[in-house]
Coordinates of C-alpha atoms in Angstrom, one line a residue:
Chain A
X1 CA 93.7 98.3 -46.2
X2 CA 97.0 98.7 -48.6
X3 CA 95.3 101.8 -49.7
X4 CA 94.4 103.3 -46.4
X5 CA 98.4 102.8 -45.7
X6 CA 99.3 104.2 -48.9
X7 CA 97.1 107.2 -48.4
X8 CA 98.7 107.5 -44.9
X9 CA 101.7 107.3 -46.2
X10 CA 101.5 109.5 -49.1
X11 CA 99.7 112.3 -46.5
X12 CA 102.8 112.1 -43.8
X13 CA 105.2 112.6 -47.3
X14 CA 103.0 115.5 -47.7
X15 CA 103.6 117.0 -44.6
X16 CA 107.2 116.5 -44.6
X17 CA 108.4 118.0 -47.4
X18 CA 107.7 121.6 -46.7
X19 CA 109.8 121.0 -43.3
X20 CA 112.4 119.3 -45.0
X21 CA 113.1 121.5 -47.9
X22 CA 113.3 124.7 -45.4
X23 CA 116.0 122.4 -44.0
X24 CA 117.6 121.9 -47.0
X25 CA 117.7 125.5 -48.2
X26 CA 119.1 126.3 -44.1
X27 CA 121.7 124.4 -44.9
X28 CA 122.8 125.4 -47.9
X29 CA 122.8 129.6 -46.5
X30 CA 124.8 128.4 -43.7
X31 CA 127.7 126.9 -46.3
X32 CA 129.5 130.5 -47.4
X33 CA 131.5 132.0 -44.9
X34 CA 134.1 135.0 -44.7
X35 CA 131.1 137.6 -45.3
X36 CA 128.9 139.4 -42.4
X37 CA 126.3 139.4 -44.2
X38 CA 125.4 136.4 -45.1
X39 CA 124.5 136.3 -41.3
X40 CA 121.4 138.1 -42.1
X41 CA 120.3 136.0 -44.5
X42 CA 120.8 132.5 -43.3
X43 CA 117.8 132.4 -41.1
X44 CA 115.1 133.8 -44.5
X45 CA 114.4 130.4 -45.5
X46 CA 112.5 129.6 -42.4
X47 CA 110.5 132.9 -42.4
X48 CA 109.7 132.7 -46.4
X49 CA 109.0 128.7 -45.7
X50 CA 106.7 129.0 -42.9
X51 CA 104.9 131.9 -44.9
X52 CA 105.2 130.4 -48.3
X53 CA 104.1 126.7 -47.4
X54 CA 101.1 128.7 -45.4
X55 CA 99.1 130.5 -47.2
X56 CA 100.5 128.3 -50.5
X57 CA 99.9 124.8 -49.2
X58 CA 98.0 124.5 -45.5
X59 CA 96.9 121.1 -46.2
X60 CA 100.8 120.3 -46.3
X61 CA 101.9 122.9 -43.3
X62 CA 100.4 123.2 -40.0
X63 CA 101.9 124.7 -37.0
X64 CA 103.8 121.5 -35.4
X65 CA 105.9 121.7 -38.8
X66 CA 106.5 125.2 -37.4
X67 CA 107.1 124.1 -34.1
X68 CA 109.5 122.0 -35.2
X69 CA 111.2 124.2 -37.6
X70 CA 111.5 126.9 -34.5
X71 CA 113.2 123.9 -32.3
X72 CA 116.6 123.2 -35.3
X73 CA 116.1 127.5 -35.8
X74 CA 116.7 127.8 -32.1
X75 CA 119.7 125.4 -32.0
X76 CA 121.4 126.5 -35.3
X77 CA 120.7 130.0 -34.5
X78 CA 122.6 129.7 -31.0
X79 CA 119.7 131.7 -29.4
X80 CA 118.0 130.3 -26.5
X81 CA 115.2 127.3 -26.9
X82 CA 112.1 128.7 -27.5
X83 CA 112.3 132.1 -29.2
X84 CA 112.0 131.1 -32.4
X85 CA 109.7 128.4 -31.6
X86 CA 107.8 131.3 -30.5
X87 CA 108.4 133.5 -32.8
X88 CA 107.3 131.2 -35.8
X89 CA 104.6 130.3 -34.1
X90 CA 103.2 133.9 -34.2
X91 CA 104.2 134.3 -38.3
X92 CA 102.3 131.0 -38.5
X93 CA 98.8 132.7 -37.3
X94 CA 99.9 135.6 -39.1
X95 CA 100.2 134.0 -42.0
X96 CA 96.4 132.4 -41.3
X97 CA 95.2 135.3 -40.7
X98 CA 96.5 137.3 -44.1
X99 CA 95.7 134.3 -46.4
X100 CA 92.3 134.0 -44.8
X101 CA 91.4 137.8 -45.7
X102 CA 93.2 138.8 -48.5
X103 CA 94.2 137.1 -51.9
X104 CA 97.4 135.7 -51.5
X105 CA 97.7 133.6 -55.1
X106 CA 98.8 136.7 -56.3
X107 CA 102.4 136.9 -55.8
X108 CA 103.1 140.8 -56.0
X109 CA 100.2 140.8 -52.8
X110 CA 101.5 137.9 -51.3
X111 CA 105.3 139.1 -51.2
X112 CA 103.6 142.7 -49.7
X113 CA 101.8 140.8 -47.6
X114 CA 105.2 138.8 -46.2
X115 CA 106.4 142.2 -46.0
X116 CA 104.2 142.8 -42.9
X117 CA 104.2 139.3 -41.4
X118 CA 108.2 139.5 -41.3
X119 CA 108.1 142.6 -39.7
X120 CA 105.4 141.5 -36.9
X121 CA 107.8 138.7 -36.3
X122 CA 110.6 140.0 -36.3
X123 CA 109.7 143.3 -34.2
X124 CA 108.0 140.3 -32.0
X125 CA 111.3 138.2 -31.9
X126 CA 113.2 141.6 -30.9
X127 CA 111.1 142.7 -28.0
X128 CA 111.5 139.0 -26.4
X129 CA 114.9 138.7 -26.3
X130 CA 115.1 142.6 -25.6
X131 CA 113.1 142.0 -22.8
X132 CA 114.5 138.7 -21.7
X133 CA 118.6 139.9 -21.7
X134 CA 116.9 144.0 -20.1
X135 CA 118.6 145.3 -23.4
X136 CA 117.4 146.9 -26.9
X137 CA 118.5 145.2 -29.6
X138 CA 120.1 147.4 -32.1
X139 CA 117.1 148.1 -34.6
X140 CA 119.7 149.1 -37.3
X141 CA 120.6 145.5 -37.5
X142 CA 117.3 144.3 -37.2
X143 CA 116.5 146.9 -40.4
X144 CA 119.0 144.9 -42.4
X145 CA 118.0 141.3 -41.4
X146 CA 114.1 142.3 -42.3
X147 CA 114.9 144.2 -45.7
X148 CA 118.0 141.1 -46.8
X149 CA 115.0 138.7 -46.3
X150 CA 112.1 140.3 -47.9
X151 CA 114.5 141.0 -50.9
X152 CA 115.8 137.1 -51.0
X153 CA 111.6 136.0 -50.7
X154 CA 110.8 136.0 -54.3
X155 CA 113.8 133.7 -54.7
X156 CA 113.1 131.1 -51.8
X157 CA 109.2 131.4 -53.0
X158 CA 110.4 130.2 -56.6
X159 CA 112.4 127.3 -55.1
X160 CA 109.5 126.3 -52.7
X161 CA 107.1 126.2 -56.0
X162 CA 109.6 123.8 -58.0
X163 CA 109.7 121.6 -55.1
X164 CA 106.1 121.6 -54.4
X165 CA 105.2 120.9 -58.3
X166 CA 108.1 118.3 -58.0
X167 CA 107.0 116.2 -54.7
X168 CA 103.8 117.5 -54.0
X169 CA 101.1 115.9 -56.6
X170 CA 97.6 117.9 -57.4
X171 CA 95.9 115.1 -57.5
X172 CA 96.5 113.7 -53.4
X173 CA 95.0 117.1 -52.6
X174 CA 91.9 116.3 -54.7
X175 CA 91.2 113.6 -53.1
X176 CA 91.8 114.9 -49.8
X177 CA 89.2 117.4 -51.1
X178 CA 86.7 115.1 -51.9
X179 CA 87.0 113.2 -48.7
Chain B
X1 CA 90.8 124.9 -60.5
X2 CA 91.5 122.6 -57.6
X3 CA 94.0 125.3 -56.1
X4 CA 90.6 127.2 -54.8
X5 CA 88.8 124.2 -53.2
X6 CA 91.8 123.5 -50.7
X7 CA 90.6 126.7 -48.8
X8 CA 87.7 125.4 -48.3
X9 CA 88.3 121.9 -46.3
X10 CA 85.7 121.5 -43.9
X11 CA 86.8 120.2 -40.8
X12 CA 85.5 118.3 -37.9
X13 CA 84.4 120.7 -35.1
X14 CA 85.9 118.6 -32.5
X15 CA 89.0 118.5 -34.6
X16 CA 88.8 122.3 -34.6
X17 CA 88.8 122.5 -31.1
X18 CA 91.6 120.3 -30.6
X19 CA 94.1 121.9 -33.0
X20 CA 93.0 125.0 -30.8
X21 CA 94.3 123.2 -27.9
X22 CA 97.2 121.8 -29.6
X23 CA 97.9 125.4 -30.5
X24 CA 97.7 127.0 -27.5
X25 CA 99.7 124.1 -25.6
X26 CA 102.7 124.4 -28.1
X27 CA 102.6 128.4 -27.1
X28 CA 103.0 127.0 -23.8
X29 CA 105.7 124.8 -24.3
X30 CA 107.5 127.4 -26.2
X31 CA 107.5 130.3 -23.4
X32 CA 108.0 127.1 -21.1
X33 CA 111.3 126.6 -22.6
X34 CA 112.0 130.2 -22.4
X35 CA 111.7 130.6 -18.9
X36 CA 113.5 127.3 -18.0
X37 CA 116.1 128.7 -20.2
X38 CA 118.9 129.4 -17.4
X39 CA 118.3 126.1 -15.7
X40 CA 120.4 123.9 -16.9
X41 CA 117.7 120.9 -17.3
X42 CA 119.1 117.7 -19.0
X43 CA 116.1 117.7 -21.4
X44 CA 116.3 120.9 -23.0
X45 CA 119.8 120.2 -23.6
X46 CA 119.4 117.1 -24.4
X47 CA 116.6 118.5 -27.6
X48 CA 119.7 120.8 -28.6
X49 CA 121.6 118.2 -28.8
X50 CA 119.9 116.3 -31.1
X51 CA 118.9 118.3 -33.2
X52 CA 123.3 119.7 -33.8
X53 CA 123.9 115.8 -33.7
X54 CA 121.5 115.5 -37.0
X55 CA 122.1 119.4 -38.9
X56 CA 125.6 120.0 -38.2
X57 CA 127.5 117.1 -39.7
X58 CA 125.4 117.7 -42.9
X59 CA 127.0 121.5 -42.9
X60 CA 130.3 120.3 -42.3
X61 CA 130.1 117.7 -45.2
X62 CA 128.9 120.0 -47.6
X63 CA 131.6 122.8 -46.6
X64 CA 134.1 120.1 -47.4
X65 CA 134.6 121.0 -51.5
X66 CA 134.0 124.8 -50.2
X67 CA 137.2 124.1 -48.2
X68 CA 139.1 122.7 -50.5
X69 CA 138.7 125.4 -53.3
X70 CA 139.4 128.2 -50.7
X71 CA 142.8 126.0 -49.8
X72 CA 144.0 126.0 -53.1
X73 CA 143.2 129.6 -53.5
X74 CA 145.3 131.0 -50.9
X75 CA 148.0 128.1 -51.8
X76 CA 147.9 129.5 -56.0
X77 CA 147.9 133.1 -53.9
X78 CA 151.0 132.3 -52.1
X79 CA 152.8 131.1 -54.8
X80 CA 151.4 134.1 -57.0
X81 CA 153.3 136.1 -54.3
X82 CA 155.9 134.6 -52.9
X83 CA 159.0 136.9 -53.8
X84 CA 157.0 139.9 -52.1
X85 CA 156.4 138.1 -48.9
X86 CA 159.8 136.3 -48.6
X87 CA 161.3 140.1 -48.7
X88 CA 158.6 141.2 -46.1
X89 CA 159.6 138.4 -44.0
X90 CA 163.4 139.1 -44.4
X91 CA 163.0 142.7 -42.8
X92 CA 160.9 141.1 -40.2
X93 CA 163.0 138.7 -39.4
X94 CA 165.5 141.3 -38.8
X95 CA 163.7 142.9 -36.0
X96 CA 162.9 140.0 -34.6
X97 CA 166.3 139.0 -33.9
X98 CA 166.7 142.3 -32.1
X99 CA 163.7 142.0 -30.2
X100 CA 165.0 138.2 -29.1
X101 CA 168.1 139.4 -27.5
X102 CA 165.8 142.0 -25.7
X103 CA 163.1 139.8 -24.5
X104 CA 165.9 136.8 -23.6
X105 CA 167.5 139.6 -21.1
X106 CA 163.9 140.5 -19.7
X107 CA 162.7 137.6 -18.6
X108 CA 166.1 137.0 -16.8
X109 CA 165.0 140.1 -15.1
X110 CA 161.7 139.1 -14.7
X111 CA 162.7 135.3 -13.0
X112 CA 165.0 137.4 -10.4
X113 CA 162.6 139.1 -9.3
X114 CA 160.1 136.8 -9.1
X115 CA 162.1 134.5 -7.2
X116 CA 162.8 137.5 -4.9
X117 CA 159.0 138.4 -4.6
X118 CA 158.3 134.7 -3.8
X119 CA 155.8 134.3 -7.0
X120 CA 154.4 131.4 -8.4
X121 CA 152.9 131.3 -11.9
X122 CA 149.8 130.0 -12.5
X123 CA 150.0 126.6 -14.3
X124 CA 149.9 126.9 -18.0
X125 CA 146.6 125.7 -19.7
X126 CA 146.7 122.8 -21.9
X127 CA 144.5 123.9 -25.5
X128 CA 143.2 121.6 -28.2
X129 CA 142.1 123.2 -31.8
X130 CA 139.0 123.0 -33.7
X131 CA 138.0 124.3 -36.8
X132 CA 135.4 126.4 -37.4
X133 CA 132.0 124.5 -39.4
X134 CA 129.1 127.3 -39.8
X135 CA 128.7 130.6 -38.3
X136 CA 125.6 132.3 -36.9
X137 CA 125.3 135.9 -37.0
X138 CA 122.5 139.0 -37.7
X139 CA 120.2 141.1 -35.2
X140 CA 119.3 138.3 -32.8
X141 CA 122.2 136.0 -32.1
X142 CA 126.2 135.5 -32.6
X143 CA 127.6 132.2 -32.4
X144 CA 129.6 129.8 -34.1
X145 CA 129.4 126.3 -34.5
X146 CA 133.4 124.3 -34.5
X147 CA 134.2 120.7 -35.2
X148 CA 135.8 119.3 -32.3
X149 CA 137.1 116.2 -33.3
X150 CA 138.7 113.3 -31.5
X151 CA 138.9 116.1 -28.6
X152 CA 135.5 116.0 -27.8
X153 CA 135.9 114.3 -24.9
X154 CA 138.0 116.6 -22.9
X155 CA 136.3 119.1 -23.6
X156 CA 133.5 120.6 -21.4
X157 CA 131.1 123.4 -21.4
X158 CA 132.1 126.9 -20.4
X159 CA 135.6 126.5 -21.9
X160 CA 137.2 129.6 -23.3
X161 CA 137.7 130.1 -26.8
X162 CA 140.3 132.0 -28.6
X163 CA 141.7 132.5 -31.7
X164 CA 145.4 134.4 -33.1
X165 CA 144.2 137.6 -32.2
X166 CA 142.2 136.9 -28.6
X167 CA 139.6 135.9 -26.7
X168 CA 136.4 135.0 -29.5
X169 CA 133.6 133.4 -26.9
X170 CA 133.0 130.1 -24.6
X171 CA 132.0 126.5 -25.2
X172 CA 127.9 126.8 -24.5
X173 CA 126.9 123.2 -26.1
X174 CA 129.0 120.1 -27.5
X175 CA 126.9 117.6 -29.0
X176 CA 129.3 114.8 -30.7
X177 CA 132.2 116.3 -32.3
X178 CA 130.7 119.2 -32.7
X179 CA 130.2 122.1 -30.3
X180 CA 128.8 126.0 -30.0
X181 CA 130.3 129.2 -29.2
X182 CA 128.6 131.8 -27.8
X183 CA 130.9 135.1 -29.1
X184 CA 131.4 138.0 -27.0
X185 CA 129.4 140.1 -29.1
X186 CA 126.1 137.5 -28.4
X187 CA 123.7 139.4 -26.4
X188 CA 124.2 136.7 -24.1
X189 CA 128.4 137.4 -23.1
X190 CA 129.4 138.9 -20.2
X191 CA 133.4 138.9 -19.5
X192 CA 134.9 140.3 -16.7
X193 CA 138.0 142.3 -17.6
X194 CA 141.0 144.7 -16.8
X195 CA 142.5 147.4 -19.1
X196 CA 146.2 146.2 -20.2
X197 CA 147.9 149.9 -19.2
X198 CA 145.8 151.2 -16.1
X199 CA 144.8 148.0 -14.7
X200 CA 140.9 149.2 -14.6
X201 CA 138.4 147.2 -14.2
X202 CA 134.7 146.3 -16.0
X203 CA 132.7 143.8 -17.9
X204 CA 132.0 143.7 -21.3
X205 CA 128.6 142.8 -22.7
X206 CA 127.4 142.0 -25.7
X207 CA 124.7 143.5 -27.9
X208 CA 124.4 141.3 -30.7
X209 CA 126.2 144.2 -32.7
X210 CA 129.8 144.2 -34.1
X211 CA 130.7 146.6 -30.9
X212 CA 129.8 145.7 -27.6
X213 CA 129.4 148.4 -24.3
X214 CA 132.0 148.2 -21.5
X215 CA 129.9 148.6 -18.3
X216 CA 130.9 148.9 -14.5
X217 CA 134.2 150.9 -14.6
X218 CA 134.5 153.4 -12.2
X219 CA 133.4 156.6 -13.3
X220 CA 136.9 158.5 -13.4
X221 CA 138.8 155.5 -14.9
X222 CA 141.8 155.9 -16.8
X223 CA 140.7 154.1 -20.0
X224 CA 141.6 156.2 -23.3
X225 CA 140.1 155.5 -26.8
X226 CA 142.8 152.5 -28.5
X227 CA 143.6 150.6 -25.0
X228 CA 143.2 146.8 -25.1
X229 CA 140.9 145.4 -22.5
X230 CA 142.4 141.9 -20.8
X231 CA 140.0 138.9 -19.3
X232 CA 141.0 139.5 -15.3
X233 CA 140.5 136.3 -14.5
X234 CA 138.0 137.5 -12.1
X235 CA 135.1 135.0 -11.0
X236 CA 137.4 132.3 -12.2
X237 CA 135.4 131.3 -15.0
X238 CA 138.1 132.6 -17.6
X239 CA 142.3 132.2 -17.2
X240 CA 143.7 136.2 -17.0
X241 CA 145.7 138.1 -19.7
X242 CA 144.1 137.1 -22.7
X243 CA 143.6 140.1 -24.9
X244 CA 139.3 140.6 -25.7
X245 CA 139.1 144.0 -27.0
X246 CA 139.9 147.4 -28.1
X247 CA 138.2 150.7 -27.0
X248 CA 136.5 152.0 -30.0
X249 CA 135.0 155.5 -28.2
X250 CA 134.3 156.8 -24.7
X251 CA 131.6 159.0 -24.2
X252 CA 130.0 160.8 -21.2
X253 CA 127.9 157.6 -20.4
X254 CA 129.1 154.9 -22.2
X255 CA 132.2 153.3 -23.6
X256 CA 132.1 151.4 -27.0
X257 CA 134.4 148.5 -27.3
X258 CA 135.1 146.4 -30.2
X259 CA 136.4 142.9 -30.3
X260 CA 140.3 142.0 -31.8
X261 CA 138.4 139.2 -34.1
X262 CA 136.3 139.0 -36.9
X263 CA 134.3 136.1 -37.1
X264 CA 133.3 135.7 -40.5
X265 CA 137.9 135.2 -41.1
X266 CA 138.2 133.1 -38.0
X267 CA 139.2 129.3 -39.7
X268 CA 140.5 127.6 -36.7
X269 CA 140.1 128.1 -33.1
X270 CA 141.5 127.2 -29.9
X271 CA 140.1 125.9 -26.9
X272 CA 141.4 126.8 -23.7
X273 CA 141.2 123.4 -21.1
X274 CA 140.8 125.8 -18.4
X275 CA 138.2 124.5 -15.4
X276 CA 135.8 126.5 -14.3
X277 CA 134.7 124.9 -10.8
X278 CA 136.8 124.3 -8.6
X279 CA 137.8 120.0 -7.4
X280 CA 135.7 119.3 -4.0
X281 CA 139.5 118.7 -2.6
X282 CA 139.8 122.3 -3.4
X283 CA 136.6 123.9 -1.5
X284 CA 137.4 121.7 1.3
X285 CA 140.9 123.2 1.4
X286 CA 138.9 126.7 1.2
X287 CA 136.6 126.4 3.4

């Protein structure tokens, strides 16, 4: 019994440390101010953690962490509720879909591989609110906010490791494994 | 070595199915919410605020050492230059002094003749300040995100916002002491305004871009490239005169505007206690 709770316990830790360290690193991009753009880059740790905690960790990361991490994107972001839910939603399957055919452990594949999830979601993100607001969104922007994130990536992806070596034990996912 | 076997979980088939379904009904939810967007339903606000209620103090804390340095920055900056700006501010105080006696015999002028005309101002709006926490920019929205303080009780959503130089946006959620601004340049603003010289009128909108498109002026409108664009008040949903933006270029079928502010250098804000619906004493009185 007291190990069933432990386990329990030590499974829903799992699952909430991916979500809360894409919180954490949210956070800290929204701190500077007095430079445009830093705009572009404050919304990359969401894209490189839903990617990154993916196709690195899915028995820590499933798509209600994503849901959820769409619903604080949504209000942070001052867009309306339910694009990014959406829209990381979609780079979630992506993401299943690329680490289910290719071999993402490699990380020069797996940043080219980011490469085109970003861009799916992004271009997928655009045409939403393009279509809900009956205007283009200017694609020069867009450009910037896709290239400032795939160049931040490797970055984000080395923090993500240290915290998943740090909280994220080698051995709880052996025994989930085995059972 | 174990890396590799975590690919290879098996699962229940019924579990399978169900994250399917789980899947698929969070889609749902998610183009639910869209759609429900533009009615104002107490639950999606409610989410929204939440989730500012738990994110946003944690910003503002953290900004707090930030702040600090940047003060005494500019304050070891002022000192650094303070012979330089007490002469700038010697000549401008000249001219201002001119400028006083000018103005002090205007508005004589301009009493007299509104007390001939039978004019009545409209009653000055009351403001409260609020500073400005985190800021939300790039390709897909512009807002920002202000701490309102004790002041968070008066104020209400769809206030105007403005700042030294003009209008920056309106109140679109307050959760706590803390509240959002959707910017004119959000993809999402539409203000109605009037062109300070030849009195023409249009809306601007927002494209989520550092300019933003005037639209709806009449096609042989006097507007030339430089003129400052007004709120007009128009709709009632914003008090008149308050200057929104500059007109960048005009071309054959469109007419680039940019906004007066930058929001990346915008510290602290005002907000305007100006009411956007009308009391029920007041619709009776109209109808």
């Amino acid at each position: 019994m007291k190990s069933s709770i432990k386990n329990f316990l030590s499974n829903s830790a799992a699952f909430l440390v991916p979500v809360i360290s894409t919180l954490c690193l949210v956070i800290l991009l929204y701190l500077p101010r007095g430079d445009s753009y830093w705009n572009f880059l404050r919304q990359a740790p969401f894209y490189a953690g839903i990617y990154f905690w993916q196709s690195q960790r899915p028995d820590a990361f499933n798509f209600i962490s994503a849901f959820i991490l769409g619903v604080f994107a949504d209000v942070l972001g001052g867009v309306m509720l339910g694009i990014n839910i959406l829209s990381f939603l979609v780079l979630y399957l992506v993401s299943v879909f690329l680490s289910e055919r290719f071999n993402i452990k490699r990380f020069s594949y797996s940043w080219l591989l980011f490469s085109s999830a970003l861009l799916i979601t992004m271009l997928f993100k655009g045409a939403i609110i393009s279509i809900f607001f009956r205007q283009l969104l200017p694609l020069n922007l867009l450009g910037i906010e896709f290239l400032l994130t795939l160049a931040v990536y490797p970055l984000l992806a080395r923090i993500y490791i240290l915290i998943e070596r740090r909280f994220i034990h080698l051995e709880e996912r052996y025994e989930k494994v085995q059972s | 070595m174990f890396r590799q076997r975590v690919l290879f979980l098996k699962e229940n088939y019924i579990l399978r199915i169900l994250k399917r379904f789980i899947l698929a009904g969070l889609f749902a939810i998610a183009l639910l919410l869209i759609l429900v967007h533009k009615i104002d339903l107490g639950l999606i606000s409610g989410v929204s605020k939440s989730v500012m209620f738990v994110t946003v103090p944690v910003i503002n804390t953290l900004t707090m050492p930030a702040r600090g340095l940047s003060y005494g920055y500019k304050q070891a900056l002022s000192v650094i230059n303070v012979y330089q700006e007490n002469k700038r501010l010697i000549k401008e105080n000249d001219e201002l002094y001119l400028l006083k006696d000018r103005m002090k015999a205007l508005k004589a002028e301009n009493d007299l003749l509104k007390k001939l005309l039978h004019h009545y101002d409209t009653p000055e709006v009351q403001s409260r300040t609020a500073r400005v926490v985190a800021e939300t920019g790039g390709a897909f929205a512009n807002a920002l995100i202000i701490y309102l303080g004790d002041n968070s009780d008066e104020i209400k959503i769809g206030y105007p916002v403005v700042c030294s130089k003009g209008l920056i946006g309106r109140i679109d959620l307050i959760s706590g002491k803390y509240a959002r601004v959707t910017l004119l340049t959000d993809i999402n603003s539409k203000i109605p305004v009037v062109s300070q010289k030849s009195r023409e009128r249009g809306i601007i909108s927002g494209v989520n871009a550092p300019e933003m498109k005037l639209l709806y002026t009449p096609l042989l409108a006097e507007l030339q490239v430089g003129d400052i664009l007004v709120t007009s008040g128009v709709g009632g949903g914003l008090p008149p005169d308050i200057p929104a933006a500059r007109i960048k270029q005009i071309d054959m079928d469109s007419i680039t505007v940019v906004p007066l502010f930058n929001p990346s250098e915008t510290e602290i804000v005002k907000i305007l206690l100006y009411d956007v619906a009308p009391t029920p004493e007041t619709m009776k009185e109209l109808q």
